[in-house]
CSV table of C-alpha atoms and ligand atoms in Angstrom, one decimal:
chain,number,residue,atom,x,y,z
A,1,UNK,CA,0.2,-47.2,22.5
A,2,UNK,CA,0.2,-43.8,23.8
A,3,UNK,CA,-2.3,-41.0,22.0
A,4,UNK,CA,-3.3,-41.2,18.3
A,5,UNK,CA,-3.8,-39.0,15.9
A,6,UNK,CA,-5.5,-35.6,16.8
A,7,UNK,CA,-5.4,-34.7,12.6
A,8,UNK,CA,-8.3,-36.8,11.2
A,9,UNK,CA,-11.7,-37.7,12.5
A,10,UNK,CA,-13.5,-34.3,13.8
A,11,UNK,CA,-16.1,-34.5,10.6
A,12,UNK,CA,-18.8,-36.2,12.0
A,13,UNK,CA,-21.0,-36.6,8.5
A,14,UNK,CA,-19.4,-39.0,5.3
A,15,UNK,CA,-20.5,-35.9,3.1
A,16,UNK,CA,-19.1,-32.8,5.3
A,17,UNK,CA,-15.6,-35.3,5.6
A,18,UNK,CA,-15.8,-35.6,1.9
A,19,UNK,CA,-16.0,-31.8,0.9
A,20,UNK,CA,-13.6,-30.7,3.2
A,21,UNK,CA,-11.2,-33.6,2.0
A,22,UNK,CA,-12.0,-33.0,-1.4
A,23,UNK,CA,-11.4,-28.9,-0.8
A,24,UNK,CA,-8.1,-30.1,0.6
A,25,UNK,CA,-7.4,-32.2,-2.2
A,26,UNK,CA,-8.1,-29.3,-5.2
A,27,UNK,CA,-5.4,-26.7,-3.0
A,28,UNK,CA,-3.1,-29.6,-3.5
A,29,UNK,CA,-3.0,-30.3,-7.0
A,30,UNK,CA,-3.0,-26.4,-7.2
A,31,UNK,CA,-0.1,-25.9,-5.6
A,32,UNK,CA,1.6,-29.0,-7.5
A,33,UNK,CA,2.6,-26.0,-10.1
A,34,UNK,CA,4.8,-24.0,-7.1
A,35,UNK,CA,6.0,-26.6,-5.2
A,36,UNK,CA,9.6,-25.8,-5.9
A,37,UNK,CA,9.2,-22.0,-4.6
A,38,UNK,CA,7.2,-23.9,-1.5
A,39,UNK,CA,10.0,-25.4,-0.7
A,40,UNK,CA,12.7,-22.9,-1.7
A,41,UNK,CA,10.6,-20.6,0.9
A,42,UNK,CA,11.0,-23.8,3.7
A,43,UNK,CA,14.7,-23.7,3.3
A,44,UNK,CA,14.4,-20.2,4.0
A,45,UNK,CA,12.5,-20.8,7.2
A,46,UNK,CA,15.6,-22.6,8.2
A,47,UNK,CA,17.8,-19.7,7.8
A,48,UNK,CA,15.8,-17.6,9.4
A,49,UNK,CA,16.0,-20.1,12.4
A,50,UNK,CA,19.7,-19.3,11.9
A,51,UNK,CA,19.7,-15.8,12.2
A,52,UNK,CA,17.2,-15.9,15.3
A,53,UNK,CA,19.3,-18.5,17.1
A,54,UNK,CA,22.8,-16.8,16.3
A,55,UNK,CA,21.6,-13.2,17.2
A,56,UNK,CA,19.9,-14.1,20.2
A,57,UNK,CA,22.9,-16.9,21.5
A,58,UNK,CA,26.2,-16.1,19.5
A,59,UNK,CA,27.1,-19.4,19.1
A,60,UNK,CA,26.7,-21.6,15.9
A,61,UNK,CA,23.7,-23.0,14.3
A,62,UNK,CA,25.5,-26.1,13.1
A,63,UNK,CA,26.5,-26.8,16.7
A,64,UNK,CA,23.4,-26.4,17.6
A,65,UNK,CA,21.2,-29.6,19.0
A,66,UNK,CA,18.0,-28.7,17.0
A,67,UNK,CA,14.2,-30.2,17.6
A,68,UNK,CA,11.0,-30.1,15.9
A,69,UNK,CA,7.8,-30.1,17.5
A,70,UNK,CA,5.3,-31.8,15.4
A,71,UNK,CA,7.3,-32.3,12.0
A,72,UNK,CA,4.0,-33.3,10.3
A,73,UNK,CA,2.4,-36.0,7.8
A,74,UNK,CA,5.1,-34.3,5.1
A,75,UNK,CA,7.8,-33.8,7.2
A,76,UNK,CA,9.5,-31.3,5.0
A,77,UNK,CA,11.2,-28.9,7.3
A,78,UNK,CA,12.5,-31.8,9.4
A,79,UNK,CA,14.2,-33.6,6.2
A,80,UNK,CA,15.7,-30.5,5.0
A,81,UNK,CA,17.1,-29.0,8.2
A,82,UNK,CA,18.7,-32.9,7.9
A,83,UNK,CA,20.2,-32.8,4.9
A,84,UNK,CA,21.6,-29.8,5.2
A,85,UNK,CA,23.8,-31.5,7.6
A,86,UNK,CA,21.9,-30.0,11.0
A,87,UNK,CA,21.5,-31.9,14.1
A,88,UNK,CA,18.0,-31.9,14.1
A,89,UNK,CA,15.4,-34.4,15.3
A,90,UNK,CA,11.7,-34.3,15.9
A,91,UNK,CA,8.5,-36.0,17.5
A,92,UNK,CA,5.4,-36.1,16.0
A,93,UNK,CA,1.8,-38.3,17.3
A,94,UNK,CA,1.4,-39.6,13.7
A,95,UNK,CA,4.1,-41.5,12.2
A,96,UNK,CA,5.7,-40.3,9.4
A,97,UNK,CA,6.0,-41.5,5.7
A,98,UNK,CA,9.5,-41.2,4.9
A,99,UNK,CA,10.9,-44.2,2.4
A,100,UNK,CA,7.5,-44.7,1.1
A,101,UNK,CA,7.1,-48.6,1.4
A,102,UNK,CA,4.9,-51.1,2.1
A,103,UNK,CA,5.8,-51.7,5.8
A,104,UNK,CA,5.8,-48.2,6.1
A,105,UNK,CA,2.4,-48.0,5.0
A,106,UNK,CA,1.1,-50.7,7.1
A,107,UNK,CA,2.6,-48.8,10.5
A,108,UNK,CA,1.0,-45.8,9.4
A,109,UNK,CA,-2.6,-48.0,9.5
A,110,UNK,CA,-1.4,-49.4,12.9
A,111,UNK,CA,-0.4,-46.4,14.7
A,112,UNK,CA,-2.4,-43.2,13.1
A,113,UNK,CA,-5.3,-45.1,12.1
A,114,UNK,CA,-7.5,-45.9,9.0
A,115,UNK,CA,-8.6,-41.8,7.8
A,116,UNK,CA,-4.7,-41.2,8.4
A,117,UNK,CA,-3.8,-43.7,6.5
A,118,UNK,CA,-6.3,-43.0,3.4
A,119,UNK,CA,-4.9,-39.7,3.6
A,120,UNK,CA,-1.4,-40.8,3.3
A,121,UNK,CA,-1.7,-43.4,0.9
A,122,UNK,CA,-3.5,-40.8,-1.6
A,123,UNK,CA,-0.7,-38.2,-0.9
A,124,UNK,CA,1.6,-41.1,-1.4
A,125,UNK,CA,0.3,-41.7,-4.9
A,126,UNK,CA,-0.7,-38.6,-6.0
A,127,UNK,CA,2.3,-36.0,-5.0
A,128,UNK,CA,5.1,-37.8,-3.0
A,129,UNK,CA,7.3,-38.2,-5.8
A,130,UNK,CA,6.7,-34.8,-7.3
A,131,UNK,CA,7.5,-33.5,-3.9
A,132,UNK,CA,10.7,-35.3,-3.5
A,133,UNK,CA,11.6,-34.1,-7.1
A,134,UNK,CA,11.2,-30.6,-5.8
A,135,UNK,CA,12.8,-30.6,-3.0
A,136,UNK,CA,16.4,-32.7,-4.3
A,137,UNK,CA,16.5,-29.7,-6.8
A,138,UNK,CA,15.9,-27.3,-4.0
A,139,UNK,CA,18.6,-28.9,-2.0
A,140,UNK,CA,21.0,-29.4,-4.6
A,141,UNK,CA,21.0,-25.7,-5.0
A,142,UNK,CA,22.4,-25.5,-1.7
A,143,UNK,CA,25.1,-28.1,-2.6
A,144,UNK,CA,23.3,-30.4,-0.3
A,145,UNK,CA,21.9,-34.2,-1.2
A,146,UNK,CA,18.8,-35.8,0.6
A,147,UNK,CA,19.0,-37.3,3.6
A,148,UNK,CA,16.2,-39.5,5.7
A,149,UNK,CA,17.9,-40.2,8.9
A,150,UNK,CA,14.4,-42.0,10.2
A,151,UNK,CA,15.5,-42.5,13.5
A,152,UNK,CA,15.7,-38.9,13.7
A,153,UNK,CA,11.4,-38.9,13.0
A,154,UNK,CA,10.7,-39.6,16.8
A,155,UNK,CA,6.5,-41.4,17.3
A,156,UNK,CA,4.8,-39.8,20.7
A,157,UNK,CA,3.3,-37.0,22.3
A,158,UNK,CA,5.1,-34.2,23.0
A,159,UNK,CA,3.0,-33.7,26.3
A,160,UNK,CA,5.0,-36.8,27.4
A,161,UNK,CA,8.2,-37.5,25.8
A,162,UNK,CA,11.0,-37.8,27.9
A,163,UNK,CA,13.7,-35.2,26.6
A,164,UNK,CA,16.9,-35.5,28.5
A,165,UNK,CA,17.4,-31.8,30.5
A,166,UNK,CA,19.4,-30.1,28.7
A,167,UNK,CA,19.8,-32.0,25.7
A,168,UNK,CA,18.1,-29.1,23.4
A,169,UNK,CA,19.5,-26.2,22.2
A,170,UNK,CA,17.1,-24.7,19.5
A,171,UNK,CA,13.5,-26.0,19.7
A,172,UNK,CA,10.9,-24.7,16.7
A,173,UNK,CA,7.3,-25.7,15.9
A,174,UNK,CA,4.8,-24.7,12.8
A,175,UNK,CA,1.4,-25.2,13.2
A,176,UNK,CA,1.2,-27.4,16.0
A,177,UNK,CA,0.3,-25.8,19.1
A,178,UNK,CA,-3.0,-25.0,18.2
A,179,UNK,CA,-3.6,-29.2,17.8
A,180,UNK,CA,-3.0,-29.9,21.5
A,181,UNK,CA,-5.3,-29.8,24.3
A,182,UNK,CA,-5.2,-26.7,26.2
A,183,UNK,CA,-4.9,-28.6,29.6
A,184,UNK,CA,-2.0,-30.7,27.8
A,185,UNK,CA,-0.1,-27.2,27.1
A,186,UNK,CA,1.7,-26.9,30.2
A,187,UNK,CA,2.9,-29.9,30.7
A,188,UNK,CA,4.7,-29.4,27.1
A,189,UNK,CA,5.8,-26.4,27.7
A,190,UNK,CA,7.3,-27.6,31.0
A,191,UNK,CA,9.4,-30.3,29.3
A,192,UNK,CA,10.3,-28.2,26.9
A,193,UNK,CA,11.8,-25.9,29.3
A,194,UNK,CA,13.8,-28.9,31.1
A,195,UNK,CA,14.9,-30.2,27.7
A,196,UNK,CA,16.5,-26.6,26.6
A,197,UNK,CA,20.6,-26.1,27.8
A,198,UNK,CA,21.5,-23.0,29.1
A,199,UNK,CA,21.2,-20.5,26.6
A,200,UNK,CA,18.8,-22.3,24.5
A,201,UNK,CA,15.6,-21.2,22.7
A,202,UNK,CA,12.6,-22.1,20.9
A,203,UNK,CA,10.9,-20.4,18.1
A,204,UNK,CA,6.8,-21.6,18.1
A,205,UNK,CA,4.7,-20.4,15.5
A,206,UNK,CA,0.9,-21.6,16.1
A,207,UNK,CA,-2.1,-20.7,13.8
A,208,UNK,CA,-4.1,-18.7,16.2
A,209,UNK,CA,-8.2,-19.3,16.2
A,210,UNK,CA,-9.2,-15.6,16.1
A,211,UNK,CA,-7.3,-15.4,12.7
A,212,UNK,CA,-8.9,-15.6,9.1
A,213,UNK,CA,-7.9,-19.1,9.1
A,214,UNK,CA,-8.3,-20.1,12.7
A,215,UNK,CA,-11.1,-22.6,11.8
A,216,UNK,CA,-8.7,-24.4,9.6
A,217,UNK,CA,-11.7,-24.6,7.0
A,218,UNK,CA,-9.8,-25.1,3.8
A,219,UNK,CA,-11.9,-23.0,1.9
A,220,UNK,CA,-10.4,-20.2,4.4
A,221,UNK,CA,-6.7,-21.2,3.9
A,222,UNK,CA,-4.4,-18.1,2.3
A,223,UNK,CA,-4.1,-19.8,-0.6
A,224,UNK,CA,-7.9,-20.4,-1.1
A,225,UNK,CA,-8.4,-16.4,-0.9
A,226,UNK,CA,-8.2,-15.6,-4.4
A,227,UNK,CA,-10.2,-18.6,-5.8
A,228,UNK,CA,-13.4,-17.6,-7.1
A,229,UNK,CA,-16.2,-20.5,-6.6
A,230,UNK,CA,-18.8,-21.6,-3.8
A,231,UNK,CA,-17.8,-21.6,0.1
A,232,UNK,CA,-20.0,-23.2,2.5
A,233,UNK,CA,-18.9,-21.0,5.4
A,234,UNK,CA,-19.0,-17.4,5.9
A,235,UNK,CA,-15.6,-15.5,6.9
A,236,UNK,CA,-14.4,-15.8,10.6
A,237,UNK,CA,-17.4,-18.7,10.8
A,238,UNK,CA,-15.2,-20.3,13.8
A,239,UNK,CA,-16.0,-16.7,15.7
A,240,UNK,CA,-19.4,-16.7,15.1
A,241,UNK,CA,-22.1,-19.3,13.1
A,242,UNK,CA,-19.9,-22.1,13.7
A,243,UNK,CA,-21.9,-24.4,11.4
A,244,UNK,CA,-18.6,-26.1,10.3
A,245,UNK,CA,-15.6,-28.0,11.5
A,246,UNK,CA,-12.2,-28.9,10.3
A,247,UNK,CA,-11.1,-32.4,10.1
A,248,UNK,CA,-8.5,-32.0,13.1
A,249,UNK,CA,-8.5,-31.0,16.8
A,250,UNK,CA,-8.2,-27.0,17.8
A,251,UNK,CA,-7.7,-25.5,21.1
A,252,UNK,CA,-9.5,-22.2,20.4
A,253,UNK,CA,-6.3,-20.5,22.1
A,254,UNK,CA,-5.8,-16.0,21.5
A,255,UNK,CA,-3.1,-15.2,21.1
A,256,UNK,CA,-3.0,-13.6,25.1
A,257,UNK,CA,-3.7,-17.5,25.9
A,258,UNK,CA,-0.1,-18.0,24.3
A,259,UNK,CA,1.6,-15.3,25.9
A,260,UNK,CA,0.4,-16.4,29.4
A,261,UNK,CA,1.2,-19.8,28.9
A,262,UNK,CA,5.0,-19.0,26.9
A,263,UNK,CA,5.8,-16.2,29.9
A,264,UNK,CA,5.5,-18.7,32.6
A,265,UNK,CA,7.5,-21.0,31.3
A,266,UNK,CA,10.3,-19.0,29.5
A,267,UNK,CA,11.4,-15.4,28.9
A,268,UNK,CA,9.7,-14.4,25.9
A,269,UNK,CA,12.2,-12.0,23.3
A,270,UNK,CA,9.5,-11.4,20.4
A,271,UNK,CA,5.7,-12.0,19.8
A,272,UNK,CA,5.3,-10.8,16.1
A,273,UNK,CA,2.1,-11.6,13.5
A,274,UNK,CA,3.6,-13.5,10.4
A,275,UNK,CA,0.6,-11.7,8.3
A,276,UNK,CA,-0.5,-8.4,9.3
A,277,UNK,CA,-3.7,-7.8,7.8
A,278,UNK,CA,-4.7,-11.0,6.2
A,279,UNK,CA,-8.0,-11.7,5.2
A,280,UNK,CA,-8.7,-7.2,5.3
A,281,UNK,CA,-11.3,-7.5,2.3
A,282,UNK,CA,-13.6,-9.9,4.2
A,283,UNK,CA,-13.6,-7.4,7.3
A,284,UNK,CA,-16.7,-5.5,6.4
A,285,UNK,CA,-17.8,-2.6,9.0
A,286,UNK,CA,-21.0,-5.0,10.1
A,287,UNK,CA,-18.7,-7.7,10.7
A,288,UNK,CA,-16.0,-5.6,12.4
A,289,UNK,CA,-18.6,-4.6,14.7
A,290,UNK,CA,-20.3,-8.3,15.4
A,291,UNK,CA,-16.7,-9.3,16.1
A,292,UNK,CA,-15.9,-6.1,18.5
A,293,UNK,CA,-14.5,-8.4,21.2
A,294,UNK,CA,-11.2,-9.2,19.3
A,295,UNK,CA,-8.4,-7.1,17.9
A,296,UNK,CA,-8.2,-6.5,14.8
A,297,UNK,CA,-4.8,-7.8,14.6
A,298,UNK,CA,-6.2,-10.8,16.0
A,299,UNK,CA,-8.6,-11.1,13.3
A,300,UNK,CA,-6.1,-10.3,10.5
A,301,UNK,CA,-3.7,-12.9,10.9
A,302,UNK,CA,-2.9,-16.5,10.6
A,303,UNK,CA,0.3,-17.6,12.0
A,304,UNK,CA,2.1,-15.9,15.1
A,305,UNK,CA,5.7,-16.5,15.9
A,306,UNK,CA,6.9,-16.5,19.7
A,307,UNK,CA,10.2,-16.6,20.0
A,308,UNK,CA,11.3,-17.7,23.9
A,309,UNK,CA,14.3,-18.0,25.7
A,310,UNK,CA,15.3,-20.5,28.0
A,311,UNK,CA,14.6,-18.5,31.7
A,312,UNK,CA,17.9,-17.9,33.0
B,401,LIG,C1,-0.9,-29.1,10.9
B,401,LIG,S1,0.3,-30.3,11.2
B,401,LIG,C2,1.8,-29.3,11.0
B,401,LIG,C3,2.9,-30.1,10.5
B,401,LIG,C4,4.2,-29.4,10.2
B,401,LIG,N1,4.8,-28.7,11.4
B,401,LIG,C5,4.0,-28.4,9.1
B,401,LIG,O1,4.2,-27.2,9.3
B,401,LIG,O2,3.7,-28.9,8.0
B,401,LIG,C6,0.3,-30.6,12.9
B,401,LIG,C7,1.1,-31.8,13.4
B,401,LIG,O3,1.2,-31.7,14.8
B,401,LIG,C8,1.2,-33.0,15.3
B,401,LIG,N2,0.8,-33.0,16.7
B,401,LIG,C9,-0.4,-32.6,17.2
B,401,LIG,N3,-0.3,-32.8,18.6
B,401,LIG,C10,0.9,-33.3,18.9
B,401,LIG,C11,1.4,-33.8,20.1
B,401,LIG,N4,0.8,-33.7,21.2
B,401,LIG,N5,2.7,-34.3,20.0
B,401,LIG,C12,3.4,-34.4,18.8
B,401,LIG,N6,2.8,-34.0,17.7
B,401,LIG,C13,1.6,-33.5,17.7
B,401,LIG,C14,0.1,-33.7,14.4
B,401,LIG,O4,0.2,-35.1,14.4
B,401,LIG,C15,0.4,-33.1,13.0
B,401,LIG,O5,1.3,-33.9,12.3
């Protein structure tokens, strides 16, 4: 079996695992109230794909041979871009839950482990259903029906999946790069390079460590900001007391890291911060002064998009 799951496992204490889970649990059920407009705004993602891959190339998007990077334990993105009759496939380490049955269940225990596999079998339970609800009305909107296509949900590491060369026209990835070793990095980058035709580009939007949420402390995600209540950790804690850890693997990568890594493996058209200024009110002057070695753009942000072309 080739690597496991890098999304579980980094707590080392029963009680730090269960607050953090637990933290992760309440944003849920929280955002069970907006899920439809959470999804509307993933459908929207895809369009925006569109637009960068039909400016940049002048060809079609729904000629396009499209793949995600990491499509995730709720592979949203991935199902939509399907059903909305895209060629689109993806690779992820952890396997996905997709028809929500027994077998699939016991695959997930095999292959991402038992935390995965609590993890999924409470999401399962708790807002599966609710979520597929949401996202059928979403896609009905767009005269579009569901569609699962699971041998589209590809199990492996991107580091070493063999892509054919030039089988990719239009690569994107959310929140994944900053889960992968650093010395892994190139090595993905590399293939990805191979896999992309002539012409072809990829659109990768990482979560960057200096960032507000870098630590991936759920107490620090954007949608915790404006929930009053107790946080263990202070802000930018990653940056400086470290006292804490989140419940999955981080490379620690700048955004500088990225762009030395992206420019030698493609031409890069765009580096842009999804969130100028996030987190601004937890900046104080004493800690924009202990954390004088960053940016402040770096600080006040989350995700940043690169968008690369293939070299020509
Ligand atoms: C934070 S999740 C993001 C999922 C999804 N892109 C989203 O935006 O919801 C990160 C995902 O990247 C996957 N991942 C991490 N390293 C990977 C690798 N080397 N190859 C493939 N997938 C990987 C993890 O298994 C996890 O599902």
């Amino acid at each position: 079996m080739s690597k496991a799951s890098n999304s579980v496992g980094r707590i080392g204490s029963a009680w730090g695992w269960g607050w953090e889970n637990l933290q992760f649990l309440r944003m849920r059920l929280a955002g069970l109230r907006s899920k439809e407009g959470e999804l509307a705004s993933l459908v929207a993602e895809i369009d925006a794909y569109r637009g960068l891959y039909e400016g940049q190339s002048e060809r079609r998007f729904d000629d396009a041979r499209i793949f995600e990077v990491g499509y995730g334990a709720r592979p949203l993105r991935l199902i939509a871009s399907i059903s909305l009759g895209l060629d689109a496939r993806g690779i992820d380490l952890d396997a996905p839950m997709l028809e929500r049955s027994g077998a699939e269940l016991l695959r997930i225990l095999r292959r991402n482990g038992p935390l995965r596999f609590v993890k999924s079998s409470v999401r399962a339970l708790v807002f599966d259903a609710h979520e597929r609800r949401a996202l059928i009305r979403v896609l009905a909107r767009r005269g579009a029906r569901l569609r699962l296509a699971p041998d589209r949900f590809l199990v492996g590491d991107i580091a070493t999946a063999a892509i054919a060369p030039g089988s990719v026209d239009f690569f994107y990835s959310e929140d994944v790069f900053e889960h992968i070793p650093g010395a892994a990095l190139d090595a993905v980058c590399a293939g990805m390079a191979r896999a992309l035709a002539p012409g072809g580009m990829a659109v990768i939007s990482p979560s960057v460590y200096t960032g507000i949420c870098g630590g991936h402390l759920v107490e620090w995600y954007p949608n915790s900001f404006a929930r009053d209540g107790v946080r263990r950790s202070e802000p930018w804690e990653h940056l400086r007391r470290r006292r804490f850890v989140a419940d999955c693997f981080l490379n620690e990568w700048r955004v500088r890291d990225y762009r030395a890594l992206f420019e030698a493996h493609f031409d890069i058209v765009s580096v842009d911060n999804l969130k100028p200024g996030l987190g601004r009110q937890f900046l104080t002057p004493a800690l924009r002064t202990e954390l004088a070695a960053y940016d402040e753009d770096e600080l006040l942000s989350e995700k940043w998009r690169f968008v690369l072309r293939k070299k020509a």
